[in-house]
XYZ file of C-alpha atoms in Angstrom:
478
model
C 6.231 0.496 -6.015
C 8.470 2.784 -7.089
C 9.813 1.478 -10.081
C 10.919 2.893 -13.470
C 7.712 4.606 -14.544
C 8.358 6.617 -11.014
C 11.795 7.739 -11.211
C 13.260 11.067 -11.276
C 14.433 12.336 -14.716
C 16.417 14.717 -15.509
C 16.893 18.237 -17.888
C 19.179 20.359 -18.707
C 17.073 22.748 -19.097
C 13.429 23.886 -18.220
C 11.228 22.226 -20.838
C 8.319 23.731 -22.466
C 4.745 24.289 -20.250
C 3.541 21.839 -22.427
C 5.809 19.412 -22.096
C 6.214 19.894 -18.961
C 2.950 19.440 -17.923
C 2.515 16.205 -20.218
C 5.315 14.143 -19.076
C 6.052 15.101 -15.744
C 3.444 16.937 -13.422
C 0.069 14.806 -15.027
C 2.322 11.695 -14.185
C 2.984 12.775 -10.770
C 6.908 12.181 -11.024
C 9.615 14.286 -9.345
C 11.980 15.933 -11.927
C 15.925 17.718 -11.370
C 15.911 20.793 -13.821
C 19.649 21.586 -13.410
C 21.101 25.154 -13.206
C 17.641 26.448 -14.508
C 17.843 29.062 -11.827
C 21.415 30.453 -12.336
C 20.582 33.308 -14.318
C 17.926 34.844 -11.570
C 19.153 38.006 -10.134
C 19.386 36.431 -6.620
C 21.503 33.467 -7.987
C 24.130 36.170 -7.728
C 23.147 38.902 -5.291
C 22.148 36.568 -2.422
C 25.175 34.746 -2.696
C 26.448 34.464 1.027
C 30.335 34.245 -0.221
C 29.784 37.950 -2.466
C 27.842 39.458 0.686
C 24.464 38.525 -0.096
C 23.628 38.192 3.831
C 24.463 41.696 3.919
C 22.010 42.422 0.878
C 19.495 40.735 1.830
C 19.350 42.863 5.554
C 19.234 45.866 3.702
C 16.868 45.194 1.232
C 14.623 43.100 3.498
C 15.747 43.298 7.491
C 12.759 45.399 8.265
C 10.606 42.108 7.324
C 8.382 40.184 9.440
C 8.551 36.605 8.783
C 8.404 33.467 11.087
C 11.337 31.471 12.250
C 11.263 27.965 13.487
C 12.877 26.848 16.923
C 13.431 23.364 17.260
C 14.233 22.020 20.476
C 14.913 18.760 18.635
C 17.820 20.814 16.601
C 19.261 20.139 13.712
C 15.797 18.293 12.795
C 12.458 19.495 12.510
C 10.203 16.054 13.330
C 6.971 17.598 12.526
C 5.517 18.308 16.027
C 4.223 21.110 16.049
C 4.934 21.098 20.123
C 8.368 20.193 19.951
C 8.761 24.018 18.473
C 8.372 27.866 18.719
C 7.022 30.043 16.214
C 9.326 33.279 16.987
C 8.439 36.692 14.682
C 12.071 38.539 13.185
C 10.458 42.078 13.376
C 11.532 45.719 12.957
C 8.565 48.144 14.151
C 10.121 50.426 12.587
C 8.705 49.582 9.400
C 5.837 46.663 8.837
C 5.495 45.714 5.398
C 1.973 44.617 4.758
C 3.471 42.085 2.179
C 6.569 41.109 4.069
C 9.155 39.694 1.542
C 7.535 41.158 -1.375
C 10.404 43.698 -1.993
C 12.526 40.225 -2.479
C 10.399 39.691 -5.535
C 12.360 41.498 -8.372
C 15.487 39.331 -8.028
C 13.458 36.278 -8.856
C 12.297 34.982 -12.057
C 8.994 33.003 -12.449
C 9.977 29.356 -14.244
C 8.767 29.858 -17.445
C 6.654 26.425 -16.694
C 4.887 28.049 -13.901
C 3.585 30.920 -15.902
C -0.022 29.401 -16.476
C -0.135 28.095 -12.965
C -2.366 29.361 -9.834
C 0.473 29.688 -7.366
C -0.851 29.274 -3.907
C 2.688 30.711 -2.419
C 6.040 31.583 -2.537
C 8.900 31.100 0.041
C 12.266 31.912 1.164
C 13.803 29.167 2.625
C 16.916 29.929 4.974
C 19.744 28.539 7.280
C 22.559 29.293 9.229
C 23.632 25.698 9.889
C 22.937 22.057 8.703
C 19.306 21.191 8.961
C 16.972 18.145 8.227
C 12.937 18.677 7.597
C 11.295 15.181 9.092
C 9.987 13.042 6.228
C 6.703 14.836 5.410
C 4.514 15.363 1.875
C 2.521 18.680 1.021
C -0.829 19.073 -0.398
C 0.627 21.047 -3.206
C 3.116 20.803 -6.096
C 6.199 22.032 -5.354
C 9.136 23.789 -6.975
C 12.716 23.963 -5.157
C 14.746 26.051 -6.135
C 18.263 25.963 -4.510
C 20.069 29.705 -4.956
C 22.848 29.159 -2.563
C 24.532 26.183 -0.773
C 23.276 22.306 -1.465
C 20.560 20.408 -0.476
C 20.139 16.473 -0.607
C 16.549 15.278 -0.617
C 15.285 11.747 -0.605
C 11.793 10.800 -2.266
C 9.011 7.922 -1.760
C 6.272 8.040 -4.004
C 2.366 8.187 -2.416
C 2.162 4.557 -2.037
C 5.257 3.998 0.132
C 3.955 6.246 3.312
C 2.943 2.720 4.967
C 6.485 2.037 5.394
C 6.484 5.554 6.905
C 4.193 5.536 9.607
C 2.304 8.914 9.118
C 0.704 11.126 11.750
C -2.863 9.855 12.673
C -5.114 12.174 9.696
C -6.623 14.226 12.567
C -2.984 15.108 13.395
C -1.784 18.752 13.105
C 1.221 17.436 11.343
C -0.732 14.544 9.734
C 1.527 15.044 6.307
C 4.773 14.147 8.549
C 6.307 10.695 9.049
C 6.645 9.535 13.381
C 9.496 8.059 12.253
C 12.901 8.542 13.268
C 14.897 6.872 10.137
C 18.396 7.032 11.258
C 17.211 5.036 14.183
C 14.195 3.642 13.538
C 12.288 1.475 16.518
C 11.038 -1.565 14.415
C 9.777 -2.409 17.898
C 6.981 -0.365 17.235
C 7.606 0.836 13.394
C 8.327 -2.894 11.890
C 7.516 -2.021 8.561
C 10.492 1.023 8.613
C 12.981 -1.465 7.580
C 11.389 -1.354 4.163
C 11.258 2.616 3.662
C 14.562 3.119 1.881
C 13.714 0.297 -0.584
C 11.352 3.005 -2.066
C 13.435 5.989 -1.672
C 14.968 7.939 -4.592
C 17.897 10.633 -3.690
C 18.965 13.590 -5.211
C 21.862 16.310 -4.692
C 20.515 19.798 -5.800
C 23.715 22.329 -5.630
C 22.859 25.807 -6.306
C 21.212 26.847 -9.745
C 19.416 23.680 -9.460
C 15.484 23.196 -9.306
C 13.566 19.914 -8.237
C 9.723 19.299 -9.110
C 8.075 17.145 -5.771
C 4.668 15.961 -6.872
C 1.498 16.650 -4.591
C 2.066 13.804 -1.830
C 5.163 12.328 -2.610
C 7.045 11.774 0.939
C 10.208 13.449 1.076
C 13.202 14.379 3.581
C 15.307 17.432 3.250
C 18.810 18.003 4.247
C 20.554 21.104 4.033
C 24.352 22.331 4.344
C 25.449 24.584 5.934
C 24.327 28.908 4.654
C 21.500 27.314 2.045
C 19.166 29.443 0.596
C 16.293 28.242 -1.321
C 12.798 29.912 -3.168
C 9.952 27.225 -3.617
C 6.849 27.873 -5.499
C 3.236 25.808 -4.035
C 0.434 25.465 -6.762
C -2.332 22.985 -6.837
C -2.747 20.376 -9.109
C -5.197 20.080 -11.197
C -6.495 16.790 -9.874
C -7.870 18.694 -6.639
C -8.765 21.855 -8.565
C -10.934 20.418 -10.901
C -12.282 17.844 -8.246
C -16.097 18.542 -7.321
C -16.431 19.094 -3.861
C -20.136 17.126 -3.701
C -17.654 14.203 -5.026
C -15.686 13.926 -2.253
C -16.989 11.579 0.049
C -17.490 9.035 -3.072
C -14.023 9.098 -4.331
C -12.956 9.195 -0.525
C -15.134 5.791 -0.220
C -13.557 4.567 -3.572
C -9.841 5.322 -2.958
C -10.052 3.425 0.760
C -11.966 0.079 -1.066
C -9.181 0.021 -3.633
C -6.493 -0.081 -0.920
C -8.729 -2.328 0.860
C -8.458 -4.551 -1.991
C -4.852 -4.343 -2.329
C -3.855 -4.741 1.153
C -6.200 -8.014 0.766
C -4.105 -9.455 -1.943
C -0.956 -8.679 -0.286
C -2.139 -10.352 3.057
C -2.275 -13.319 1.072
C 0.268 -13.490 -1.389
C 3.216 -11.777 0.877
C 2.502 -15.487 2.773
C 1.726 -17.986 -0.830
C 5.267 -16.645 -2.379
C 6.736 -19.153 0.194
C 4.551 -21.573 -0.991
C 4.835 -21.222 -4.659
C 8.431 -21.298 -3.989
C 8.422 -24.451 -2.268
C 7.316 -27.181 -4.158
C 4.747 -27.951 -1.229
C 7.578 -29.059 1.292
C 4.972 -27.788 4.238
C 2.444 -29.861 2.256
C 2.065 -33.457 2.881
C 3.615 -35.231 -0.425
C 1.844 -37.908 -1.780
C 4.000 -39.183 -4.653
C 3.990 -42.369 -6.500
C 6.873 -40.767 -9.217
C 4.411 -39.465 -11.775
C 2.999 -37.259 -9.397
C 3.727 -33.828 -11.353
C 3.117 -35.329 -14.383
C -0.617 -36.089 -13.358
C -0.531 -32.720 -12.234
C 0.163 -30.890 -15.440
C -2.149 -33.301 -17.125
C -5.108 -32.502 -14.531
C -4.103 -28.317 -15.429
C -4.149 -29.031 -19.565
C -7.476 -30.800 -19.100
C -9.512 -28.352 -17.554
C -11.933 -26.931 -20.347
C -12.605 -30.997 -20.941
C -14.089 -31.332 -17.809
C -16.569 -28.295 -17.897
C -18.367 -30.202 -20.358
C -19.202 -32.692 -18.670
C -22.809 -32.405 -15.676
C -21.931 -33.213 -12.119
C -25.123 -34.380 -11.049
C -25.619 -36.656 -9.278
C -21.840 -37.567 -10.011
C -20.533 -39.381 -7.156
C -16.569 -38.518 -6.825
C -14.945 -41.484 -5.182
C -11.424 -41.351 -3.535
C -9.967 -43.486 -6.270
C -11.438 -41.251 -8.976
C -9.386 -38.262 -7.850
C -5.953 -36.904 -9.208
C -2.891 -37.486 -6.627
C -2.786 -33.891 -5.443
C -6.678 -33.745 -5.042
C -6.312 -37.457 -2.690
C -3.561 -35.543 -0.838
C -5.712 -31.966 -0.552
C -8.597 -34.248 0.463
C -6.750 -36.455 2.724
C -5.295 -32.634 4.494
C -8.532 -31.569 5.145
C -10.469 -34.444 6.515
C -7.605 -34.950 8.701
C -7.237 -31.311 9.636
C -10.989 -31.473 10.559
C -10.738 -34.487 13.127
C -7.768 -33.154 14.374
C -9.467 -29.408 15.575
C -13.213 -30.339 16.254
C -15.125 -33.257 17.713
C -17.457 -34.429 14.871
C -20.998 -34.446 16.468
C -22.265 -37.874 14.571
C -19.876 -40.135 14.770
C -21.114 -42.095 11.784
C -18.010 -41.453 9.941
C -15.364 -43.985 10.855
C -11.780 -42.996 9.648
C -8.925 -45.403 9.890
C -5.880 -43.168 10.202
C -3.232 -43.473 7.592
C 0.421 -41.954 7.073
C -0.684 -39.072 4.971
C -3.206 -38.191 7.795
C -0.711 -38.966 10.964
C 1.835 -36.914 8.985
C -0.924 -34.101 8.261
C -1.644 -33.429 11.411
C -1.192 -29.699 12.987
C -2.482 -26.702 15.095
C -5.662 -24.914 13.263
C -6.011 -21.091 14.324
C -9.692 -20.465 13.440
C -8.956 -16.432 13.837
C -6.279 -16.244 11.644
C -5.727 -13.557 8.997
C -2.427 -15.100 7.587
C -2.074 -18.008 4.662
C 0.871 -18.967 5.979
C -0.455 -19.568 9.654
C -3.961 -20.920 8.428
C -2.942 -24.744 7.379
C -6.806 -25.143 5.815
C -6.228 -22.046 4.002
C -2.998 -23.191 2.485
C -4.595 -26.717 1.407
C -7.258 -24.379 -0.244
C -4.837 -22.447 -1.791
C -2.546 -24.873 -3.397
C -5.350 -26.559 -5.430
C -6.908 -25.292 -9.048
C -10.406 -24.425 -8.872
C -11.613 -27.478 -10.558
C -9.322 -30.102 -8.075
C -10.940 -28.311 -5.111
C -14.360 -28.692 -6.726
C -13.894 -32.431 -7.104
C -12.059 -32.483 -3.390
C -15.360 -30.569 -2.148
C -17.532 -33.248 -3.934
C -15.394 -35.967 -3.363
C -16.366 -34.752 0.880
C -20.007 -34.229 -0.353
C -20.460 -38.017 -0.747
C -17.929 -39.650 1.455
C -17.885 -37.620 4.421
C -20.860 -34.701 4.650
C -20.206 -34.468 8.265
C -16.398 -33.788 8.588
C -17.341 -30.988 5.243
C -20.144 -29.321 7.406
C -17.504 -29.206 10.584
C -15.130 -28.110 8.178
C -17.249 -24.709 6.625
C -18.776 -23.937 10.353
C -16.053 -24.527 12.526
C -12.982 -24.562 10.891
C -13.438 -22.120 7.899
C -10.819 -18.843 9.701
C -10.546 -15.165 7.838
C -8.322 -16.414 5.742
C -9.514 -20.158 4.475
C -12.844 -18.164 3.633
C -11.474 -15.161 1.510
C -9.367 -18.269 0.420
C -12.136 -20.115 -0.669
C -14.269 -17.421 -2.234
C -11.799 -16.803 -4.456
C -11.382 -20.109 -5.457
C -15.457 -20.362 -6.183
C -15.005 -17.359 -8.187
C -12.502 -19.298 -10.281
C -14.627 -22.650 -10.670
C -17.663 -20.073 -11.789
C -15.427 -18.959 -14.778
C -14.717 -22.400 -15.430
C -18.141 -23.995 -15.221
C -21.583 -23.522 -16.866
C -24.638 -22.278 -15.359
C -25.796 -25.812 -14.622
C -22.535 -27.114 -13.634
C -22.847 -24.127 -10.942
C -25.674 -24.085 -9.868
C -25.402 -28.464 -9.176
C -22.581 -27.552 -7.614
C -23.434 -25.121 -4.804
C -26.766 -27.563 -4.385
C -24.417 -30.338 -3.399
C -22.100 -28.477 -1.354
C -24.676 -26.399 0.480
C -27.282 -29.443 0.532
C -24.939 -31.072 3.201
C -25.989 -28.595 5.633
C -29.347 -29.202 7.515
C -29.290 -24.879 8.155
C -28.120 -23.891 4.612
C -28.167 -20.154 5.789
C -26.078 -21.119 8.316
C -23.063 -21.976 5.955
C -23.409 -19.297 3.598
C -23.139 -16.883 7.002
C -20.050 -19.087 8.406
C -18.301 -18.182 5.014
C -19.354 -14.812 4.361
C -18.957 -13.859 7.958
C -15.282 -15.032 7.427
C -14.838 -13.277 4.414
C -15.772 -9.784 5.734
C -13.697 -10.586 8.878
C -10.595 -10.900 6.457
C -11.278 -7.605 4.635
C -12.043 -5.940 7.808
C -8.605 -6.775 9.089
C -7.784 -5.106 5.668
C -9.179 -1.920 6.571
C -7.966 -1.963 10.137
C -4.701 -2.088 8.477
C -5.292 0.185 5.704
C -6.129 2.791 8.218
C -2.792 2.324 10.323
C -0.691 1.966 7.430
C -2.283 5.193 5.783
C -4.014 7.390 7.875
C -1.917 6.617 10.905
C -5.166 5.393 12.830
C -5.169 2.250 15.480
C -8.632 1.403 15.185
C -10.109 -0.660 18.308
C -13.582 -0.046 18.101
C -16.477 -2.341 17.263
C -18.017 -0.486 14.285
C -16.178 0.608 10.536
């Protein structure tokens, strides 16, 4: 998020349309264009130290235009409430096209010429001023004439940091957050914002391109003047209305999706970075060595048939004993096994195993059955889920309908996907028989890890929709 491919760059001059167009606005990225608008008429004749306040109320005092009264002054924080819209009006004479006589002193960027504009505006101030962080719906080009402006940026993908506006919202395209004093009480994930901030300083003469929906914050000096032009990309333009609700559909999946994989790996970079010291170590001294064996041997294995292949403890690899040992003992710890059939002596590695399960949890790092899960390569965990299949069916059928949380079972999905890539057809499909033949209501464990599965990417969308749309969704039904 906001790396190289998304920062600012920088001319000396306005570029051609072309270029323009194919380099900067089709890759969405802000660019400075500096001093590109010191040879507009208004560059000089609105200057407020040559009396360009005094030009400006004769040429245009008679105007009707709409000022902005914060009662939150010097910053404007979006709510619409929190202001007054007060009309600047002369009766004497009502232009029908208000600043229109304002027109002639300003030149049209040579890279707008092709462009739809959807308006143009005159942006002034007596005093310093700050716009709340807030995107628009529209390119932009600011154009600083007088004074100096500094503006920070955050691409698209950084408004969860931001907290925007719930989407039904008047302001909807402004940030509720207060960044000079942020309250991570209720905004925790503000501490992040500036992380994905870029800032610029745009002294007069100076232009800045703002992308369609890239987040940005606007401080102004003291006497600034500023003309910005609004078109529409073509992404929207071009975008068939009869589409909507499909791309709508596809857009929230895809951050579904993402905010899934960051759920989990924000909370496995811990454990990748660990060496498994939350794990319990089993380690004769050659431990990693079998390890990296077991990884190179993989494609040798798939080869092989597992049926009616009975894995035995002593058959497995040291981290699949210790993965298997985890489990069973994480089982027995957080359920009563119904049949009690299946007589375990305790041993160190299960004493020193055991801790709290939280069945509802959405976090790796919380979830320790998740974390065993994790930790293993798809063909360990195969022989571990075996290995359970034939010494201890019970404490695996506890394990899947009792024990399997949000996470163990988006967890484990995953991993199945991995041993299907790895495996034959056959080799599958003896698989899944063994593992689901444990169960004497087969449905019953398919639903238990399913269920689980669409509980973790619901929690996804929950949070996709607060970090996104600014929605706290409570209800029962997505």
């Amino acid at each position: 998020m906001g790396g190289n491919t998304l920062s600012i760059v920088e001319f000396d001059e306005l570029p051609s349309p072309a270029h323009f167009f194919s380099h900067v606005e089709s890759k969405s990225i802000p660019a400075v264009f500096h001093g590109c608008v010191k040879h507009w008429k208004c560059f000089s004749k609105w200057n407020p130290c040559k009396g360009g306040l005094d030009y400006l109320q004769e040429r245009a005092g008679s105007s009707i235009v709409e000022a902005m009264l914060s009662r939150t002054a010097p910053v404007f924080y979006g709510d619409l409430r929190s202001h007054e819209r007060v009309p600047i009006v002369n009766l004497e004479n009502k232009e029908k096209s208000q600043l229109e006589i304002l027109r002639e002193d300003i030149q049209m960027p040579k890279i707008l010429k092709a462009k739809t504009l959807t308006s143009i505006n005159l942006w002034m101030n007596n005093a310093k001023s700050r716009s709340s962080t807030h995107y628009d719906p529209d390119h932009n080009l600011l154009c600083v004439v007088a004074g100096c402006k500094q503006v920070v940026l955050w691409p698209p993908s950084a408004v969860s940091s931001l907290y925007p506006m719930p989407i039904y919202s008047e302001a909807s395209n402004h940030s509720c957050v207060d960044l000079e004093k942020p309250d991570l009480s209720t905004h925790s994930r503000a501490q992040n914002s500036m992380m994905y901030s870029q800032k610029v300083t745009l002294q007069a003469g100076d232009a800045l391109f703002i992308p369609e929906g890239w987040l940005h914050q606007v401080d102004s000096d003291d006497v600034t003047i500023a003309v910005n032009f609004w078109w529409r990309s073509s992404i929207m333009t071009s975008l068939p209305e009869h589409m909507d609700a499909y791309y709508l559909r596809t857009i929230l999946r895809r951050l579904v999706k993402t905010e899934m994989d960051q759920m989990l790996y924000q909370t496995s970079i811990s454990i990748e970075n660990s060496g498994h010291e939350d794990s319990c170590q089993v380690d004769d001294g050659q431990g990693q060595h079998e390890h990296n064996l077991e990884k190179n041997s993989y494609s040798e294995q798939t080869q092989g048939t597992i049926k009616n292949k009975r894995i035995t403890i002593q058959q497995m690899d040291t981290v699949s004993l210790q993965a298997f040992h985890q489990l069973v003992s994480l089982v027995h710890d957080g359920v009563n096994i119904a049949s009690q059939s299946e007589q375990l002596q305790s041993t160190p590695i299960e004493d020193e195993c055991k801790k709290d399960v939280h069945p509802n949890s959405f976090c790796l790092e919380d979830d320790p059955v998740a974390k065993v899960i994790s930790a293993l390569e798809p063909l360990q965990l195969q022989n571990v889920l075996l290995g359970m299949v034939h010494n201890f069916p019970r404490t695996l059928e506890a394990l899947i309908l009792q024990m399997l949380s949000p996470a163990s079972a988006e967890v484990l999905t995953r991993k199945f996907d991995e041993i299907d890539q790895l495996t034959s057809q056959g080799n599958r499909d003896e698989f899944y028989q063994a593992v689901y033949g444990v169960f004497d209501d087969q449905f019953a464990a398919m639903n238990a890890v399913l269920n689980g599965k669409e509980s973790f990417a619901r929690q996804a969308f929950k949070n996709v929709l607060d970090k996104y749309l600014g929605v706290n969704f409570d209800g029962q039904k997505l």
